[in-house]
Short mmCIF file of C-alpha atoms in Angstrom, two decimals:
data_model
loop_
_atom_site.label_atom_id
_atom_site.label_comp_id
_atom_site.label_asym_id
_atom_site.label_seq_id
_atom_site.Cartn_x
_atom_site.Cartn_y
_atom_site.Cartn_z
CA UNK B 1 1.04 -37.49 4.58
CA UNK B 2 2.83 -37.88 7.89
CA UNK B 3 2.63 -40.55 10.41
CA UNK B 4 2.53 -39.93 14.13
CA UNK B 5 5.10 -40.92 16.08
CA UNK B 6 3.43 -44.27 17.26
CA UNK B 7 2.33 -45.34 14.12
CA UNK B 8 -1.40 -45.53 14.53
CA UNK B 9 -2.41 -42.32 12.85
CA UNK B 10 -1.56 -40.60 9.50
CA UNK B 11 -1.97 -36.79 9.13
CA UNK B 12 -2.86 -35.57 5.46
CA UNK B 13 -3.91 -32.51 3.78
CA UNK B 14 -7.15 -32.63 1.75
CA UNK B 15 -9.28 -30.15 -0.71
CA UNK B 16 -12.79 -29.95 -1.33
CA UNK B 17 -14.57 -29.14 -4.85
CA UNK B 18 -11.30 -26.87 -5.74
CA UNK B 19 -8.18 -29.08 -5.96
CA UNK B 20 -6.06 -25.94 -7.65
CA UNK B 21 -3.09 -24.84 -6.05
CA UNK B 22 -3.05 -22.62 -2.66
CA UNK B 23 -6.66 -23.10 -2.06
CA UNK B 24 -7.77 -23.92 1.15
CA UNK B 25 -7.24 -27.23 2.62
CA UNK B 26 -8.79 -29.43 5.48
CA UNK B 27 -6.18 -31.19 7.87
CA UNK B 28 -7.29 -35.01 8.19
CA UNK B 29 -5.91 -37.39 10.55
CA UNK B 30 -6.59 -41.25 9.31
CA UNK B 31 -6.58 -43.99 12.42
CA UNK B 32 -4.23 -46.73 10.66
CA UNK B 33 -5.61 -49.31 12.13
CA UNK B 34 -9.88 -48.53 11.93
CA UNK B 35 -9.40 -46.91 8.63
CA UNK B 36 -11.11 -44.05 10.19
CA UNK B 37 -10.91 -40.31 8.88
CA UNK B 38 -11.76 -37.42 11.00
CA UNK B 39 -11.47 -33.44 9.73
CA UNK B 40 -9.29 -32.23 12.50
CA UNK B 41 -9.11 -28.96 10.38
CA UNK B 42 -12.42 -27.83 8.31
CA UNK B 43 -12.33 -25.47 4.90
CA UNK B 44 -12.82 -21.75 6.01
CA UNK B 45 -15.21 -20.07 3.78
CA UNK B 46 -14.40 -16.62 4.94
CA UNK B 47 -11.41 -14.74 6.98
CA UNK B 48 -11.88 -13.48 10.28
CA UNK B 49 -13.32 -10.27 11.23
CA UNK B 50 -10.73 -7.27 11.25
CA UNK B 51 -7.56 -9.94 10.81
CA UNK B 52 -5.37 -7.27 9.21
CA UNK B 53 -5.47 -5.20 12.13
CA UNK B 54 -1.89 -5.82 14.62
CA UNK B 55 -4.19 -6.64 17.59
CA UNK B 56 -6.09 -9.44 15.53
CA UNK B 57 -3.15 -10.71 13.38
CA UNK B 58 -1.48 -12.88 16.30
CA UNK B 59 -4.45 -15.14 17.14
CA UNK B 60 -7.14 -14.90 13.51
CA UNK B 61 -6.92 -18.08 11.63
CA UNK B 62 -8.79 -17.21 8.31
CA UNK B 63 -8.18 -21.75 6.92
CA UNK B 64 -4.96 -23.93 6.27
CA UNK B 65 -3.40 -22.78 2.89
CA UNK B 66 -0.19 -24.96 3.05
CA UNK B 67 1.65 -26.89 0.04
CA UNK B 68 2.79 -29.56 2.58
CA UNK B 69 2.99 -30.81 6.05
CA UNK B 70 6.72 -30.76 7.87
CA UNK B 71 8.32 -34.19 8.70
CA UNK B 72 8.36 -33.06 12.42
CA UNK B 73 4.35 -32.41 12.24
CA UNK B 74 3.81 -34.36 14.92
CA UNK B 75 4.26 -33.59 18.58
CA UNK B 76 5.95 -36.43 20.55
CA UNK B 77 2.70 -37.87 22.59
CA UNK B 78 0.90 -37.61 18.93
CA UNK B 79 -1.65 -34.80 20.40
CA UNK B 80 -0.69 -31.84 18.25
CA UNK B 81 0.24 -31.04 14.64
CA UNK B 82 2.10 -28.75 13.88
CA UNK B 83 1.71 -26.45 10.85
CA UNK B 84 2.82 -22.94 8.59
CA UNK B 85 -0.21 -21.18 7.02
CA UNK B 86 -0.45 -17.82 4.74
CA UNK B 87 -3.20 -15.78 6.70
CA UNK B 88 -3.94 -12.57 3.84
CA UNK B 89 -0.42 -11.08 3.40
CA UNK B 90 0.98 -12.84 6.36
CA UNK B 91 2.88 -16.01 7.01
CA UNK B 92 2.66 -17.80 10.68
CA UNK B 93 2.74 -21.29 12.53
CA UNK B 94 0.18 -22.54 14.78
CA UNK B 95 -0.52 -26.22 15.84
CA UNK B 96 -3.33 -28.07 16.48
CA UNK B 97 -5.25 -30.56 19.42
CA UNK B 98 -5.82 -33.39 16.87
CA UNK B 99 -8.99 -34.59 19.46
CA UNK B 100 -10.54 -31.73 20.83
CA UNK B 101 -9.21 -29.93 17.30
CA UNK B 102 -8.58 -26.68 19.08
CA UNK B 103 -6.06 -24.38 17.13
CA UNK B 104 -3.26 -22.72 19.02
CA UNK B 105 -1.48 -19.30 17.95
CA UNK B 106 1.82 -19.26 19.76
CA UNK B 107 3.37 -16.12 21.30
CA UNK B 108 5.26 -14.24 18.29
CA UNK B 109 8.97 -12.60 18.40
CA UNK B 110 7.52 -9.48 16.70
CA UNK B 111 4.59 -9.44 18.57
CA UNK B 112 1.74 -7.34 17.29
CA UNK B 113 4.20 -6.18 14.14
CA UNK B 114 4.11 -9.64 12.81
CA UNK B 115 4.72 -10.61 9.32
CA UNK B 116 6.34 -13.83 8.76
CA UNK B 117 7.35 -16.10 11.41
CA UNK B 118 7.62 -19.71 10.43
CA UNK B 119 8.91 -23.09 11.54
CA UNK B 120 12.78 -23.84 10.57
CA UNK B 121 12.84 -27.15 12.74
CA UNK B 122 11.26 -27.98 16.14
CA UNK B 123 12.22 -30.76 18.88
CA UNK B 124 10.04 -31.13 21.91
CA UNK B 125 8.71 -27.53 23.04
CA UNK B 126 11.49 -25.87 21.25
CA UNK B 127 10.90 -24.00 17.99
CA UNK B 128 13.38 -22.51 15.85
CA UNK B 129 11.43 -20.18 13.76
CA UNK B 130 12.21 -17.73 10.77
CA UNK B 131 11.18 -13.95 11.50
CA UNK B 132 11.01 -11.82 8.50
CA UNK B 133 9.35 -8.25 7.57
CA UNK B 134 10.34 -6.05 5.15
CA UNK B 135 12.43 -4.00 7.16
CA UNK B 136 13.88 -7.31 8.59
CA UNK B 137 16.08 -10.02 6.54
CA UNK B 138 14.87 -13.46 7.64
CA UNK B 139 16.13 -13.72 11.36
CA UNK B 140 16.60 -17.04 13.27
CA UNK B 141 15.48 -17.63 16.97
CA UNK B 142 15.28 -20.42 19.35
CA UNK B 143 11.87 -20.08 21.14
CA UNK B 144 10.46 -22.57 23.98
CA UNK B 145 6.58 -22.88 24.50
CA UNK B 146 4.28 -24.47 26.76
CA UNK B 147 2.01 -26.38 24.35
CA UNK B 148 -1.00 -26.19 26.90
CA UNK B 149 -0.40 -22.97 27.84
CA UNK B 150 -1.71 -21.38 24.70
CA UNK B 151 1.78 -21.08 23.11
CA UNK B 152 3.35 -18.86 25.73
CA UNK B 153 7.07 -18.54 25.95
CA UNK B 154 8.69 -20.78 28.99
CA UNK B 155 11.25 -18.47 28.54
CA UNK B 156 12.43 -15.18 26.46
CA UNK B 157 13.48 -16.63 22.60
CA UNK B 158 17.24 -16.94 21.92
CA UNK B 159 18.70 -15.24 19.29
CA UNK B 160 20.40 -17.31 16.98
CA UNK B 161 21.17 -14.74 14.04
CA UNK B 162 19.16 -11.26 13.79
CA UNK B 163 19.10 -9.33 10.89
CA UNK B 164 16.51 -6.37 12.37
CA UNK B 165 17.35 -3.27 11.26
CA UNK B 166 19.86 -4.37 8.32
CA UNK B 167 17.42 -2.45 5.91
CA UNK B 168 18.81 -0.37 3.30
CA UNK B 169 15.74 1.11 1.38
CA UNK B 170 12.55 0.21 2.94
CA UNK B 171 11.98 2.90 6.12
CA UNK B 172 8.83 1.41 7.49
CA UNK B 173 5.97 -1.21 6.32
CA UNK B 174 2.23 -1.35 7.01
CA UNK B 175 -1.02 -3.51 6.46
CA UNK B 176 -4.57 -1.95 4.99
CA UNK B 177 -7.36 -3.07 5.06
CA UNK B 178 -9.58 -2.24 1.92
CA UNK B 179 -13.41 -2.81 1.43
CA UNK B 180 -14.08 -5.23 -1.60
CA UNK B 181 -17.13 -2.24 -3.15
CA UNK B 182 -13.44 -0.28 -4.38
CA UNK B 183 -12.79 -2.58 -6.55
CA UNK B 184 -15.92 -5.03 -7.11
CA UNK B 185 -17.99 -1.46 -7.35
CA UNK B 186 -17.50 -1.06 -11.01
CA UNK B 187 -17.37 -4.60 -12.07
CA UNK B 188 -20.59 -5.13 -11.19
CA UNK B 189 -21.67 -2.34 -13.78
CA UNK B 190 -20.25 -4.26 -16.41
CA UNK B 191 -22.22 -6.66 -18.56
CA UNK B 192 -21.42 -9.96 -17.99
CA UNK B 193 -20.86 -12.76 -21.66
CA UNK B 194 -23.49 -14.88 -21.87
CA UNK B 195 -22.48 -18.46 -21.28
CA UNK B 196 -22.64 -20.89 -24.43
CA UNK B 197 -25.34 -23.29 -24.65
CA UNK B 198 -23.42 -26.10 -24.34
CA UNK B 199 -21.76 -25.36 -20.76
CA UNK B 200 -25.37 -24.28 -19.48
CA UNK B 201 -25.85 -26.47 -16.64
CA UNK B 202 -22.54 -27.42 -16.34
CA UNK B 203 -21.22 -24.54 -14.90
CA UNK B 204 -20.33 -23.86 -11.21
CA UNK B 205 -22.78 -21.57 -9.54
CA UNK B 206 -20.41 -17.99 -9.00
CA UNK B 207 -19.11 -17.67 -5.60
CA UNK B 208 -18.06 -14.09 -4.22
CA UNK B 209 -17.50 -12.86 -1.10
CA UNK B 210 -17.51 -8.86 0.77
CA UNK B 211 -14.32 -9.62 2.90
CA UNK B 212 -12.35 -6.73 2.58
CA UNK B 213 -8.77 -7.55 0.76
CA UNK B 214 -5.15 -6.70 1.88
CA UNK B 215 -2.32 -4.17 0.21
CA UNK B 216 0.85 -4.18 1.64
CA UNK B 217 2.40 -0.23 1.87
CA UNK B 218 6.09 0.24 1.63
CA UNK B 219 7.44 3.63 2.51
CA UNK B 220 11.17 4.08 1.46
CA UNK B 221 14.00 5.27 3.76
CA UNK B 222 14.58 8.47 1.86
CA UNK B 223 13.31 11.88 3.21
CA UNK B 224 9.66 12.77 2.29
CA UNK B 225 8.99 14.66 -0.66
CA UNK B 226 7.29 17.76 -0.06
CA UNK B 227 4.70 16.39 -1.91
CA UNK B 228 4.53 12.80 -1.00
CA UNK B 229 5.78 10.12 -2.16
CA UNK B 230 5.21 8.88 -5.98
CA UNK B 231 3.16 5.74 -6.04
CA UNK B 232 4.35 2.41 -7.82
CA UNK B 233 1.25 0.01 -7.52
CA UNK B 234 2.86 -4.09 -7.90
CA UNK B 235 -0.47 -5.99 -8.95
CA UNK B 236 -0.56 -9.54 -7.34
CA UNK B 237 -3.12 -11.70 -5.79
CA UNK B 238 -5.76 -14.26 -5.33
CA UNK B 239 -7.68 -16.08 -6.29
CA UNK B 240 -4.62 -18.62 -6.20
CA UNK B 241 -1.83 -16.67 -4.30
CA UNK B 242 -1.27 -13.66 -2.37
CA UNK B 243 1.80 -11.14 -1.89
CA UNK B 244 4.04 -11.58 1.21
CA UNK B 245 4.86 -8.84 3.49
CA UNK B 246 8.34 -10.23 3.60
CA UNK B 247 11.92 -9.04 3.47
CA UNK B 248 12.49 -8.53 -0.89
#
């Protein structure tokens, strides 16, 4: 929990029916003095339409899955909250009206080829983020946004250190998209345990969902094979985590 800067209100992060770890949580803002508790930030049940693709990825906001809030949350006037938030394989900052509750996605140093950009510190309208791909050790830059202007630069981001292009192995990086019948297809043919007696009634009622899922491609720096590229498949994933597309 973080207070704002005056005192009066206390900014939290809350779950709902799952309290396990990296599940989706609601932002909350608690009015010291009423006692009062208003959901600045509801659960999202499902991601965005087409998030994965580069012309989505910048604004989409699929729900807050954060550990914890940053001691410099708050804005100075109290109005916005700050925040980092995984979004599929990616990792970005936004903030937040805390009245009218309207989420803003800043301008991005990568631009469409976003994969992690995230909040290092922050004073006033100036940012210094982390930018990191994996073609792209974590880089430091000094950006300066107009908080009502929906996160646009006030002017271009100082470079502080930049790694881009440092790579060694790793020629070139890429986000897809795939439809949940690959892989949900054949599970469904399977037949499912029957459920003792004694949790009958007890259980939760199953939850799925058709949002399509993400896999990060890696190509390697060496020339093509003639033909292709052998395939090494690195299993990892929900329903508690997700893989990074992040400098490794």
């Amino acid at each position: 929990p973080r207070f704002s800067p005056d005192g009066k209100k206390i900014v939290f992060l809350a779950t709902r029916d799952v309290s396990t770890h990296n599940t989706c949580s609601m932002l909350c803002v608690l009015d010291w003095e009423t006692k009062l508790t208003t959901t600045v930030i509801d659960i999202v049940h499902e991601p965005q339409q087409d998030y994965s693709s580069p012309s989505t990825a910048q604004t989409a906001f699929n729900g807050l899955f954060v550990s914890s809030l940053s001691r410099k949350c708050w804005s100075s006037d109290g109005r916005f909250v700050f925040f980092d938030t995984q979004m599929g394989s990616r990792v970005v900052w936004k903030y937040v009206d805390v009245e009218s509750k309207r989420i803003y996605s800043p301008k991005y140093v990568e631009g469409d080829g976003i994969a992690c950009e995230t909040i290092i510190d922050r004073d006033g309208s100036f940012v210094l983020v982390s930018v990191s791909s994996p073609v792209r050790p974590s880089s430091v830059h000094l950006v300066s946004i107009d908080l009502v202007a929906d996160g646009a630069y006030k002017q271009a981001p100082i470079v502080i250190e930049d790694q881009k292009d440092s790579t060694t192995y790793i020629k070139d990086w890429k986000i897809v998209s795939i439809p949940t019948e690959v892989s949900d297809g054949p599970a469904t043919l399977k037949q499912q345990p029957e459920s003792p007696s004694s949790l009958v009634g007890n259980l939760a009622t199953p939850v799925t969902s058709t949002s399509p899922f993400e896999a990060i491609v890696l190509l390697p720096s060496t020339p093509t094979p003639a033909d292709g590229y052998p395939v090494v498949l690195d299993l990892h994933g929900g329903p508690h985590s997700a893989a990074v597309v992040m400098y490794r």
